[in-house]
């Protein structure tokens, strides 16, 4: 009996399997508004049989976007285009999730297929903000303005407002983006956070923005719906975030109502030379956090094969698989995996329009 295709429940939300489509930036929104691209992109993956579809990093303010093409939930007009997509996702048996984010010093960047470098202000760019006035580096050279205490609280308010709009849009799961060198990770990592006030230095101070933001969102996000976070649990570099301090943070957030930790890594500096790239390289770390913090985890990164994913769930290394590039390559990855894992009537992973034909 496949564990990958076993159902799962978080709070009042039931998932038909352990396959999640990872939030993946499409850089295709219009002033933060979704359009047909997002309906087809996300809808196709719900049709393909995933249990959870997490919509891309969605900015809590215009200046919190990575690029001008990023999705947004900073204004009410952005709600209905997403609600329409969510009605489709739910109608096809998947859970609709969304990741809300602020890009920090990595904001104001060009589209990746245009090079991804910082945009100067009179060419579509804007001033960027961060915990400390230090640039990311590489092609993101803009020096951010260090946030004042008042501005920190304003940004936290934007996360709360976006969470409320996500409820209106019909999302059943909300993910806070605490990873990949964006604003929250910039507070969390000693490699980016050189503040000398209560938001910098010690573990408690570096975790403060994340815990305060989590608490503020938890207070408005419905108790019966899962609230999760994607965290860069290691920076791979001396002086950076360590797995052990991430286990501590996971335990603290669990006590405060975190329902699952989406385990990720890196990207707070341009140096990725120490990343141990390879199939499922994050799985042992996710397992360690799952057991030490006693919290459900999702894990991604170079997970592409059905048997590989099945083993991760069956061995209790993680509770969800986050598919990213594998899902871009094939929206029907769950159907192909069901066949490879000898799931009974695998075509039933797909909607009746397809399964009735495939059954012949
Ligand atoms: N919004 C995010 O969290 C993003 C994460 N990325 C990580 C990544 C780095 C390298 C290769 C693939 C993905 C790419 C850009 C957008």
Short mmCIF file of C-alpha atoms and ligand atoms in Angstrom, two decimals:
data_model
loop_
_atom_site.label_atom_id
_atom_site.label_comp_id
_atom_site.label_asym_id
_atom_site.label_seq_id
_atom_site.Cartn_x
_atom_site.Cartn_y
_atom_site.Cartn_z
CA UNK A 1 0.00 0.00 0.00
CA UNK A 2 1.65 3.23 -1.12
CA UNK A 3 2.36 5.69 1.66
CA UNK A 4 2.88 8.50 -0.84
CA UNK A 5 -0.72 8.01 -1.91
CA UNK A 6 -2.05 7.75 1.65
CA UNK A 7 -4.37 10.50 2.88
CA UNK A 8 -3.23 13.04 5.47
CA UNK A 9 -4.91 15.59 7.69
CA UNK A 10 -3.73 18.87 9.15
CA UNK A 11 -6.32 20.51 11.45
CA UNK A 12 -9.65 20.27 9.54
CA UNK A 13 -8.02 19.93 6.11
CA UNK A 14 -7.75 16.50 4.47
CA UNK A 15 -5.20 15.80 1.73
CA UNK A 16 -5.74 12.98 -0.76
CA UNK A 17 -2.00 12.18 -0.89
CA UNK A 18 1.44 13.41 0.26
CA UNK A 19 2.34 15.14 -2.99
CA UNK A 20 2.53 18.94 -2.82
CA UNK A 21 3.32 21.32 -5.65
CA UNK A 22 5.96 23.66 -4.25
CA UNK A 23 5.35 27.43 -4.48
CA UNK A 24 7.22 28.44 -7.66
CA UNK A 25 7.54 32.04 -8.80
CA UNK A 26 5.99 32.59 -12.21
CA UNK A 27 6.90 36.29 -12.45
CA UNK A 28 3.80 36.63 -14.63
CA UNK A 29 1.42 38.76 -12.58
CA UNK A 30 0.17 42.22 -13.53
CA UNK A 31 0.56 44.65 -10.64
CA UNK A 32 0.39 41.52 -8.52
CA UNK A 33 -2.80 40.21 -10.14
CA UNK A 34 -3.13 36.61 -11.34
CA UNK A 35 -4.48 35.85 -14.82
CA UNK A 36 -5.11 32.89 -17.16
CA UNK A 37 -1.47 31.81 -16.86
CA UNK A 38 -1.90 31.13 -13.15
CA UNK A 39 -5.24 29.36 -13.64
CA UNK A 40 -3.69 27.00 -16.19
CA UNK A 41 -0.36 26.62 -14.31
CA UNK A 42 -1.91 25.80 -10.94
CA UNK A 43 -5.10 24.21 -12.29
CA UNK A 44 -3.19 21.73 -14.41
CA UNK A 45 -1.33 20.48 -11.33
CA UNK A 46 -4.56 20.03 -9.40
CA UNK A 47 -5.89 18.07 -12.40
CA UNK A 48 -2.63 16.10 -12.40
CA UNK A 49 -3.46 14.66 -8.99
CA UNK A 50 -1.33 16.47 -6.39
CA UNK A 51 -2.85 16.62 -2.89
CA UNK A 52 -1.73 20.20 -2.21
CA UNK A 53 -1.09 23.10 -4.58
CA UNK A 54 0.86 25.95 -2.99
CA UNK A 55 0.61 29.18 -5.00
CA UNK A 56 3.90 31.04 -5.55
CA UNK A 57 5.57 33.52 -3.23
CA UNK A 58 2.95 36.26 -3.03
CA UNK A 59 4.14 39.68 -1.92
CA UNK A 60 2.59 41.36 1.12
CA UNK A 61 3.46 44.79 -0.32
CA UNK A 62 4.53 46.11 -3.76
CA UNK A 63 8.09 46.70 -2.54
CA UNK A 64 8.12 43.17 -1.14
CA UNK A 65 8.08 41.68 -4.61
CA UNK A 66 11.19 39.98 -5.99
CA UNK A 67 10.34 41.32 -9.43
CA UNK A 68 7.66 43.57 -10.98
CA UNK A 69 6.02 40.35 -12.22
CA UNK A 70 5.50 38.87 -8.77
CA UNK A 71 2.12 37.89 -7.36
CA UNK A 72 0.63 40.05 -4.63
CA UNK A 73 -1.98 40.13 -1.91
CA UNK A 74 -1.40 43.70 -0.83
CA UNK A 75 -4.71 44.98 -2.18
CA UNK A 76 -8.27 43.62 -2.35
CA UNK A 77 -8.51 43.62 -6.16
CA UNK A 78 -5.96 40.76 -6.16
CA UNK A 79 -8.33 38.46 -4.25
CA UNK A 80 -10.95 37.46 -6.86
CA UNK A 81 -8.53 36.28 -9.59
CA UNK A 82 -7.01 33.96 -6.95
CA UNK A 83 -10.42 32.92 -5.61
CA UNK A 84 -11.44 31.84 -9.13
CA UNK A 85 -8.31 29.67 -9.37
CA UNK A 86 -8.98 28.19 -5.94
CA UNK A 87 -12.53 27.19 -6.87
CA UNK A 88 -11.03 25.17 -9.75
CA UNK A 89 -8.28 23.62 -7.59
CA UNK A 90 -10.78 22.53 -4.93
CA UNK A 91 -13.28 21.25 -7.51
CA UNK A 92 -10.54 18.84 -8.65
CA UNK A 93 -9.79 17.48 -5.22
CA UNK A 94 -6.60 19.32 -4.31
CA UNK A 95 -6.07 21.62 -1.33
CA UNK A 96 -5.40 25.27 -2.22
CA UNK A 97 -2.45 26.82 -0.40
CA UNK A 98 -0.46 30.01 -0.80
CA UNK A 99 2.94 31.31 0.33
CA UNK A 100 3.09 34.96 1.45
CA UNK A 101 6.42 36.73 1.31
CA UNK A 102 8.57 39.82 1.44
CA UNK A 103 11.76 39.71 -0.64
CA UNK A 104 13.79 42.11 1.55
CA UNK A 105 17.10 43.10 -0.03
CA UNK A 106 16.50 40.69 -2.93
CA UNK A 107 13.50 42.77 -4.06
CA UNK A 108 13.44 45.10 -7.06
CA UNK A 109 15.01 42.47 -9.33
CA UNK A 110 14.54 41.84 -13.02
CA UNK A 111 12.81 38.69 -14.32
CA UNK A 112 15.16 35.67 -14.13
CA UNK A 113 14.98 35.23 -17.90
CA UNK A 114 16.10 38.85 -18.18
CA UNK A 115 19.11 38.16 -15.93
CA UNK A 116 17.52 38.64 -12.53
CA UNK A 117 19.71 41.61 -11.60
CA UNK A 118 18.61 44.58 -9.49
CA UNK A 119 16.53 47.15 -11.35
CA UNK A 120 17.61 50.76 -10.95
CA UNK A 121 14.86 53.02 -9.66
CA UNK A 122 14.20 54.90 -12.87
CA UNK A 123 14.02 51.62 -14.82
CA UNK A 124 11.24 49.90 -12.98
CA UNK A 125 13.07 49.38 -9.71
CA UNK A 126 12.45 50.63 -6.18
CA UNK A 127 14.33 51.16 -2.91
CA UNK A 128 14.90 47.90 -1.00
CA UNK A 129 14.75 47.25 2.73
CA UNK A 130 16.37 44.70 5.06
CA UNK A 131 17.38 44.22 8.69
CA UNK A 132 20.81 45.72 7.95
CA UNK A 133 22.15 48.08 5.28
CA UNK A 134 24.14 45.39 3.50
CA UNK A 135 23.66 44.31 -0.14
CA UNK A 136 23.13 40.64 -1.04
CA UNK A 137 25.94 40.75 -3.60
CA UNK A 138 26.47 39.19 -7.04
CA UNK A 139 23.98 40.93 -9.39
CA UNK A 140 21.84 42.21 -6.46
CA UNK A 141 24.01 45.16 -5.53
CA UNK A 142 21.45 47.62 -4.15
CA UNK A 143 22.26 48.58 -0.55
CA UNK A 144 19.03 48.24 1.44
CA UNK A 145 17.77 50.71 3.99
CA UNK A 146 17.89 49.18 7.47
CA UNK A 147 14.34 48.88 8.81
CA UNK A 148 13.37 51.05 11.77
CA UNK A 149 11.32 49.48 14.55
CA UNK A 150 8.22 51.23 13.24
CA UNK A 151 8.87 49.93 9.72
CA UNK A 152 9.34 46.38 11.07
CA UNK A 153 5.91 46.56 12.66
CA UNK A 154 4.43 47.98 9.44
CA UNK A 155 5.81 45.02 7.44
CA UNK A 156 4.41 42.61 10.02
CA UNK A 157 1.08 44.34 9.56
CA UNK A 158 1.32 43.69 5.81
CA UNK A 159 1.75 39.97 6.48
CA UNK A 160 -1.38 40.04 8.65
CA UNK A 161 -3.40 41.94 6.02
CA UNK A 162 -2.28 39.52 3.29
CA UNK A 163 -3.27 36.56 5.49
CA UNK A 164 -6.76 38.03 5.87
CA UNK A 165 -7.03 38.43 2.07
CA UNK A 166 -5.88 34.81 1.67
CA UNK A 167 -8.88 33.75 3.77
CA UNK A 168 -11.14 35.81 1.49
CA UNK A 169 -9.53 34.17 -1.55
CA UNK A 170 -10.52 30.72 -0.23
CA UNK A 171 -7.12 29.31 0.68
CA UNK A 172 -7.15 26.36 3.07
CA UNK A 173 -3.42 26.48 3.91
CA UNK A 174 -1.08 29.43 4.41
CA UNK A 175 2.72 29.31 4.26
CA UNK A 176 4.97 32.05 5.61
CA UNK A 177 8.13 32.53 3.53
CA UNK A 178 10.99 32.40 6.04
CA UNK A 179 13.59 31.12 3.57
CA UNK A 180 15.81 31.70 0.54
CA UNK A 181 17.45 34.92 1.62
CA UNK A 182 14.25 36.97 1.67
CA UNK A 183 13.29 39.35 4.43
CA UNK A 184 12.48 36.92 7.27
CA UNK A 185 15.56 34.80 6.53
CA UNK A 186 17.62 38.02 6.49
CA UNK A 187 16.52 38.57 10.10
CA UNK A 188 17.12 34.91 11.00
CA UNK A 189 20.63 34.64 9.50
CA UNK A 190 23.71 36.14 11.20
CA UNK A 191 25.14 36.45 7.68
CA UNK A 192 22.60 39.18 6.84
CA UNK A 193 21.45 40.48 10.22
CA UNK A 194 23.99 42.78 11.92
CA UNK A 195 21.51 44.76 13.96
CA UNK A 196 22.44 45.80 17.49
CA UNK A 197 18.87 46.28 18.74
CA UNK A 198 16.39 43.64 19.95
CA UNK A 199 16.11 42.22 16.41
CA UNK A 200 19.77 41.31 16.03
CA UNK A 201 22.59 39.29 17.61
CA UNK A 202 21.34 36.46 19.86
CA UNK A 203 19.22 33.53 18.73
CA UNK A 204 16.18 35.13 20.42
CA UNK A 205 16.78 38.46 18.72
CA UNK A 206 17.31 36.95 15.25
CA UNK A 207 14.21 34.79 15.68
CA UNK A 208 12.12 37.70 16.98
CA UNK A 209 10.85 38.94 13.60
CA UNK A 210 9.89 35.40 12.58
CA UNK A 211 8.14 34.56 15.87
CA UNK A 212 6.34 37.92 16.09
CA UNK A 213 5.20 37.67 12.47
CA UNK A 214 4.09 34.08 13.00
CA UNK A 215 2.12 34.98 16.14
CA UNK A 216 0.45 37.95 14.42
CA UNK A 217 -0.61 35.84 11.44
CA UNK A 218 -1.68 32.90 13.63
CA UNK A 219 -4.00 35.29 15.50
CA UNK A 220 -5.97 36.04 12.32
CA UNK A 221 -5.57 32.76 10.38
CA UNK A 222 -8.46 30.40 11.24
CA UNK A 223 -7.52 27.96 14.01
CA UNK A 224 -9.00 25.05 12.04
CA UNK A 225 -6.81 25.69 8.97
CA UNK A 226 -3.10 24.77 8.70
CA UNK A 227 -0.54 27.56 9.08
CA UNK A 228 2.93 26.48 7.99
CA UNK A 229 6.32 28.08 7.30
CA UNK A 230 9.11 27.50 4.80
CA UNK A 231 12.41 27.97 6.64
CA UNK A 232 16.00 27.95 5.42
CA UNK A 233 17.19 25.62 8.16
CA UNK A 234 20.88 25.97 7.24
CA UNK A 235 23.04 28.51 5.45
CA UNK A 236 25.75 25.82 4.87
CA UNK A 237 28.34 28.48 5.81
CA UNK A 238 30.37 29.13 8.97
CA UNK A 239 28.64 31.80 11.02
CA UNK A 240 25.32 31.17 9.32
CA UNK A 241 22.09 29.53 10.41
CA UNK A 242 22.59 25.98 11.73
CA UNK A 243 20.24 23.01 11.74
CA UNK A 244 20.38 22.84 15.53
CA UNK A 245 19.18 26.41 15.99
CA UNK A 246 16.49 25.74 13.38
CA UNK A 247 15.30 22.75 15.43
CA UNK A 248 14.95 25.12 18.38
CA UNK A 249 12.93 27.56 16.28
CA UNK A 250 10.73 24.78 14.92
CA UNK A 251 9.96 23.64 18.47
CA UNK A 252 9.12 27.19 19.59
CA UNK A 253 6.88 27.82 16.58
CA UNK A 254 5.16 24.46 17.04
CA UNK A 255 4.23 25.46 20.61
CA UNK A 256 2.79 28.69 19.17
CA UNK A 257 0.68 26.88 16.59
CA UNK A 258 2.87 26.02 13.59
CA UNK A 259 1.22 23.01 11.95
CA UNK A 260 4.09 21.89 9.69
CA UNK A 261 7.60 23.03 8.78
CA UNK A 262 8.48 23.17 5.08
CA UNK A 263 12.22 22.49 5.27
CA UNK A 264 14.44 24.38 2.85
CA UNK A 265 17.94 25.89 2.80
CA UNK A 266 20.35 28.57 1.73
CA UNK A 267 20.34 31.59 -0.55
CA UNK A 268 20.97 34.34 2.02
CA UNK A 269 24.35 34.99 0.29
CA UNK A 270 25.43 34.32 -3.29
CA UNK A 271 27.76 31.51 -2.14
CA UNK A 272 26.16 28.14 -2.95
CA UNK A 273 29.51 26.33 -3.25
CA UNK A 274 28.95 24.38 -0.02
CA UNK A 275 25.49 23.05 -0.87
CA UNK A 276 25.68 19.22 -1.02
CA UNK A 277 23.54 19.01 -4.18
CA UNK A 278 22.27 15.53 -4.99
CA UNK A 279 19.05 13.49 -5.11
CA UNK A 280 17.06 14.17 -1.92
CA UNK A 281 19.96 15.94 -0.24
CA UNK A 282 17.63 17.75 2.19
CA UNK A 283 15.82 14.58 3.34
CA UNK A 284 18.16 13.60 6.23
CA UNK A 285 17.98 17.14 7.58
CA UNK A 286 14.19 17.22 7.31
CA UNK A 287 14.03 13.87 9.13
CA UNK A 288 16.26 15.15 11.92
CA UNK A 289 14.03 18.20 12.42
CA UNK A 290 10.85 16.10 12.23
CA UNK A 291 12.08 13.83 15.01
CA UNK A 292 13.85 16.41 17.19
CA UNK A 293 11.11 19.06 17.11
CA UNK A 294 8.32 16.47 16.84
CA UNK A 295 6.62 18.45 14.07
CA UNK A 296 5.32 17.36 10.65
CA UNK A 297 7.66 18.37 7.83
CA UNK A 298 7.58 18.83 4.08
CA UNK A 299 10.75 18.39 2.08
CA UNK A 300 11.77 19.11 -1.49
CA UNK A 301 14.92 19.61 -3.52
CA UNK A 302 15.93 17.08 -6.20
CA UNK A 303 13.11 14.67 -5.50
CA UNK A 304 12.02 13.46 -8.91
CA UNK A 305 11.28 9.73 -8.81
CA UNK A 306 8.20 7.89 -7.51
CA UNK A 307 10.14 5.25 -5.57
CA UNK A 308 12.34 7.97 -4.07
CA UNK A 309 9.31 9.90 -2.87
CA UNK A 310 7.58 6.75 -1.64
CA UNK A 311 10.58 5.75 0.47
CA UNK A 312 10.79 9.20 2.11
CA UNK A 313 7.18 8.97 3.31
CA UNK A 314 7.28 5.24 4.11
CA UNK A 315 10.41 5.67 6.25
CA UNK A 316 8.85 8.56 8.16
CA UNK A 317 11.50 10.99 6.97
CA UNK A 318 8.85 13.54 5.98
CA UNK A 319 5.07 13.92 5.76
CA UNK A 320 4.85 15.75 2.42
CA UNK A 321 7.00 15.82 -0.69
CA UNK A 322 7.39 19.27 -2.26
CA UNK A 323 7.64 18.80 -6.03
CA UNK A 324 9.03 21.74 -7.96
CA UNK A 325 10.87 21.20 -11.23
CA UNK A 326 9.50 17.67 -11.46
CA UNK A 327 6.00 19.18 -11.50
CA UNK A 328 6.95 21.80 -14.09
CA UNK A 329 8.24 18.98 -16.29
CA UNK A 330 5.05 16.96 -15.88
CA UNK A 331 1.86 18.22 -14.21
CA UNK A 332 0.68 14.59 -14.24
CA UNK A 333 3.66 13.43 -12.14
CA UNK A 334 1.26 12.00 -9.52
CA UNK A 335 -0.47 9.84 -12.15
CA UNK A 336 2.86 8.54 -13.48
CA UNK A 337 3.99 7.87 -9.91
CA UNK A 338 0.76 6.00 -9.10
CA UNK A 339 1.38 3.69 -12.03
CA UNK A 340 5.02 3.12 -11.04
CA UNK A 341 3.99 2.37 -7.46
CA UNK A 342 1.31 -0.08 -8.57
CA UNK A 343 -1.45 1.95 -6.96
CA UNK A 344 -4.84 0.36 -7.71
CA UNK A 345 -6.57 2.01 -10.71
CA UNK A 346 -3.89 4.76 -11.01
CA UNK A 347 -5.94 6.66 -13.58
CA UNK A 348 -8.34 7.61 -10.77
CA UNK A 349 -5.68 10.08 -9.65
CA UNK A 350 -6.90 12.09 -12.67
CA UNK A 351 -10.35 13.64 -13.23
CA UNK A 352 -13.19 11.59 -14.74
CA UNK A 353 -12.72 13.22 -18.16
CA UNK A 354 -9.30 11.53 -18.33
CA UNK A 355 -9.70 8.46 -16.13
CA UNK A 356 -12.78 7.21 -18.03
CA UNK A 357 -10.74 7.22 -21.25
CA UNK A 358 -7.55 5.87 -19.68
CA UNK A 359 -9.49 2.96 -18.14
CA UNK A 360 -10.22 1.51 -21.58
N1 LIG B 1 10.65 32.62 -4.26
C1 LIG B 1 11.57 31.71 -3.97
O1 LIG B 1 11.63 31.14 -2.89
C2 LIG B 1 12.53 31.39 -5.03
C3 LIG B 1 13.42 30.42 -4.79
N2 LIG B 1 14.35 30.05 -5.67
C4 LIG B 1 15.28 29.08 -5.18
C5 LIG B 1 15.99 28.33 -6.21
C6 LIG B 1 17.36 28.55 -6.35
C7 LIG B 1 18.05 27.82 -7.26
C8 LIG B 1 17.41 26.89 -8.04
C9 LIG B 1 16.05 26.69 -7.92
C10 LIG B 1 15.33 27.41 -7.00
C11 LIG B 1 14.44 30.63 -6.98
C12 LIG B 1 13.81 32.00 -7.03
C13 LIG B 1 12.51 32.09 -6.31
#
